[in-house]
Amino acid sequence: MLSLKKYLTEGLLQFTILLSLIGVRVDVDTYLTSQLPPLREIILGPSSAYTQTQFHNLRNTLDGYGIHPKSIDLDNYFTARRLLSQVRALDRFQVPTTEVNAWLVHRDPEGSVSGSQPSSGLALESSSGLQDVTGPDNGVRESETEQGFSEDLEDLGAVAPPVSGDLTKEDIDLGAGREIFDYSHRQKEQDVDKELQDGAEQEDTWPGEGAEALARNLLVDGETGESFPAQVPGGEDQRALSLEECLRLLEATCPFGENAEFPADISSITEAVPSESEPPGLQNNLLSPLLTGTESPFDLEQQWQDLMSIMEMQAMEVNTSTSEILYNAPPGDPLSTNYSLAPNTPINQNVSLHQASLGGCSQDFSLFSPEVESLPVAGSSTLLPLAPSNSTSLNSTFGSTNLAGLFFPPQLNGTANDTAGPELPDPLGGLLDEAMLDEISLMDLAIEEGFNPVQASQLEEEFDSDSGLSLDSSHSPSSLSSPEGSSSSSSSSSSSSSSSSSSSSASSSASSSFSEEGAVGYSSDSETLDLEEAEGAVGYQPEYSKFCRMSYQDPSQLSCLPYLEHVGHNHTYNMAPSALDSADLPPPSTVKKGSKEKQADFLDKQMSRDEHRARAMKIPFTNDKIINLPVEEFNELLSKYQLSEAQLSLIRDIRRRGKNKMAAQNCRKRKLDTILNLERDVEDLQRDKARLLQEKVEFLRSLRQMKQKVQSLYQEVFGRLRDENGRPYSPSQYALQYAGDGSVLLIPRTLADQQARRQERKPKDRRK
DNA sequence: GCCGACTGTCATGGT
DNA sequence: CTACCATGACAGTCG
């Protein structure tokens, strides 16, 4: 990293000197301050993918003409274009005094490096998006555009929305999904102030970052300032140039913002570029409106890193792994490093812009249009910190990848060339289509999985407001809610309702019979009661009532036993001898005889069959004891009495049946618990499913945006390429290819198509 | 009278 | 083998 800094610094110095030599005043300070937002956008762009707001805002700009909602609004956009034209004019006719800000050159890149951490600026990023797109101050901005971005920075910081740095720092893995939850939204509002502070802090870091980025550009320019060796124009008519070089040239030629007093144009540096005389209109036509007129020069290298990462992502199928890569890839992970263009690699040395040179400083230096800039390139964050890494890894990964092939299928190339613009059709149309197809496929998958497509679409439509929970609630079965809905009042309501119903018929008799029945009570009563209460909290009333029935050792609880009302189910295995006697004995008085007989009959009915049998068999102890006593005590009890075989047999049967009864109750309870647990599990799984689907949609959107970004970048780069005559290359005849050595080659399309097909086969084979 | 829920009981298998 | 438990199946009861 240190070497990189040094390299960049030297490059910056060289470039600055070079510019000064050609009479261009470089107001780096202005550049840094005014262009920081874009820079930060580039640097932190990926993280922006996690911000729901960005998605939301971007959706409005996805038409292809969108302006970065965060830092640049439409007004800025056009204003910048106008300024660009002016700057260009200045470039030609005005030779300002050479003025190099030494302080900038010597600026310590350390700070910039630290500031390059993606997490630092996200808040501002997303916030700016909100502000610019939806904020009411657009009008104000309109007039402010020329003031530079420094003010915007503050504004952005001030507007900084919630999501911000905190989220990005800790929730990279969660990605946008985290925003799904209402919590995050609430958090957003709560963190506004915090974001403001963060924004201020980030502002400090930007200059460093900008300096670094600028340094790289300058460095490159320093190199490119030198004449590029022609790379065999003949032969295959293959003209190679370093992609980095192209990008750097682009950036170098790119005006440094509205405030930039430096209309640097590479053409002015290299005489080989005749494009300067070329009418800008032609180039404009070639470029998508989206791309035109971006006054913000960004870190081209990083942009291309993004691009490469996107390419890789495209190569990979849109699957969950994508998301992982997007959000989990650590700054230094192999993936990201592989895609770093290795600015310091000597590859550039061999590149020749002689044959394929960048066009003059056109107004179209919108390589990083605001919209593109705003695109949430998840991968870029990981790429940012990347120093010039070894190009070998990159080569191994990409091999000789035909950019065109990656961007658009061969079959689409031809049509695109014919239909799209006069000379520069949209080479990435296919890519976009692919993105759409991927999304559709995923949607289909979601449908297959039972996910409502309408909901899926809603997810996209209502991305920011949507949450997995809400979605889940929308389609979550009522069965889930019903139990829980009643759960809140289950413990109380169930007991009250059950008691009310039971009291009607059984309350009077229960007191007597149940006191006996209590003896039958199950050993697990206390335990089950607690459990039942817990379950009641969960909301399963049937279970509760059931348990109530099961646990009635305490006669006081009998009031809440609903089964008493309709039960014929008399669980009174044992009746106190006194009760039995009273029931059996003739009443002393005839007056009470009727009532007592009724009571006795009722009690008889309340007695279980075993109790009846026990009473019939004159069993000297209660069924409760028979059933619940431990074996030893039970045997001891039996030994105390002289019992006949019939009695003993009955006692054993009573014990067996009693235990079995409790076992059956427990069994049923367990069964119910199992069902309830399964129900809850299903609910949880459904919730998770909905959440994952939403995340998937987010990833898809992010991917689509990144693809659009790639398309824009490709168009931008390709559109700036000029042949020896200063004319742009025809997309129908040429395509950019990423060579194995890290350079970018301009090759005939036929060759590119062939290579693209070859590239396509490999993954297919790999799948098999 | 039918149906569903609840319960008790039996048979069976496992520990 | 006995005791105990778990569970499916069946039947009875009740609303």
mmCIF file of C-alpha atoms (C1' of nucleotides) in Angstrom, chain A residues 549 571 573 609 657 660 665 668, chain B residues 5-12:
data_model
loop_
_atom_site.group_PDB
_atom_site.id
_atom_site.type_symbol
_atom_site.label_atom_id
_atom_site.label_comp_id
_atom_site.label_asym_id
_atom_site.label_seq_id
_atom_site.Cartn_x
_atom_site.Cartn_y
_atom_site.Cartn_z
ATOM 1 C CA ARG A 549 -58.226 -30.973 33.293
ATOM 2 C CA HIS A 571 -62.183 -39.165 36.908
ATOM 3 C CA TYR A 573 -61.441 -43.257 40.801
ATOM 4 C CA ARG A 609 -65.999 -47.185 36.542
ATOM 5 C CA ARG A 657 -55.689 -48.099 34.007
ATOM 6 C CA ASN A 660 -52.397 -45.474 31.541
ATOM 7 C CA GLN A 665 -53.161 -37.551 28.768
ATOM 8 C CA ARG A 668 -51.941 -36.294 23.960
ATOM 9 C "C1'" DA B 5 -64.004 -33.124 20.429
ATOM 10 C "C1'" DC B 6 -62.665 -35.111 24.504
ATOM 11 C "C1'" DT B 7 -61.684 -38.861 27.339
ATOM 12 C "C1'" DG B 8 -60.848 -43.458 29.010
ATOM 13 C "C1'" DT B 9 -59.280 -47.878 28.009
ATOM 14 C "C1'" DC B 10 -56.789 -51.566 25.804
ATOM 15 C "C1'" DA B 11 -53.040 -53.573 23.269
ATOM 16 C "C1'" DT B 12 -48.600 -53.208 22.083
#
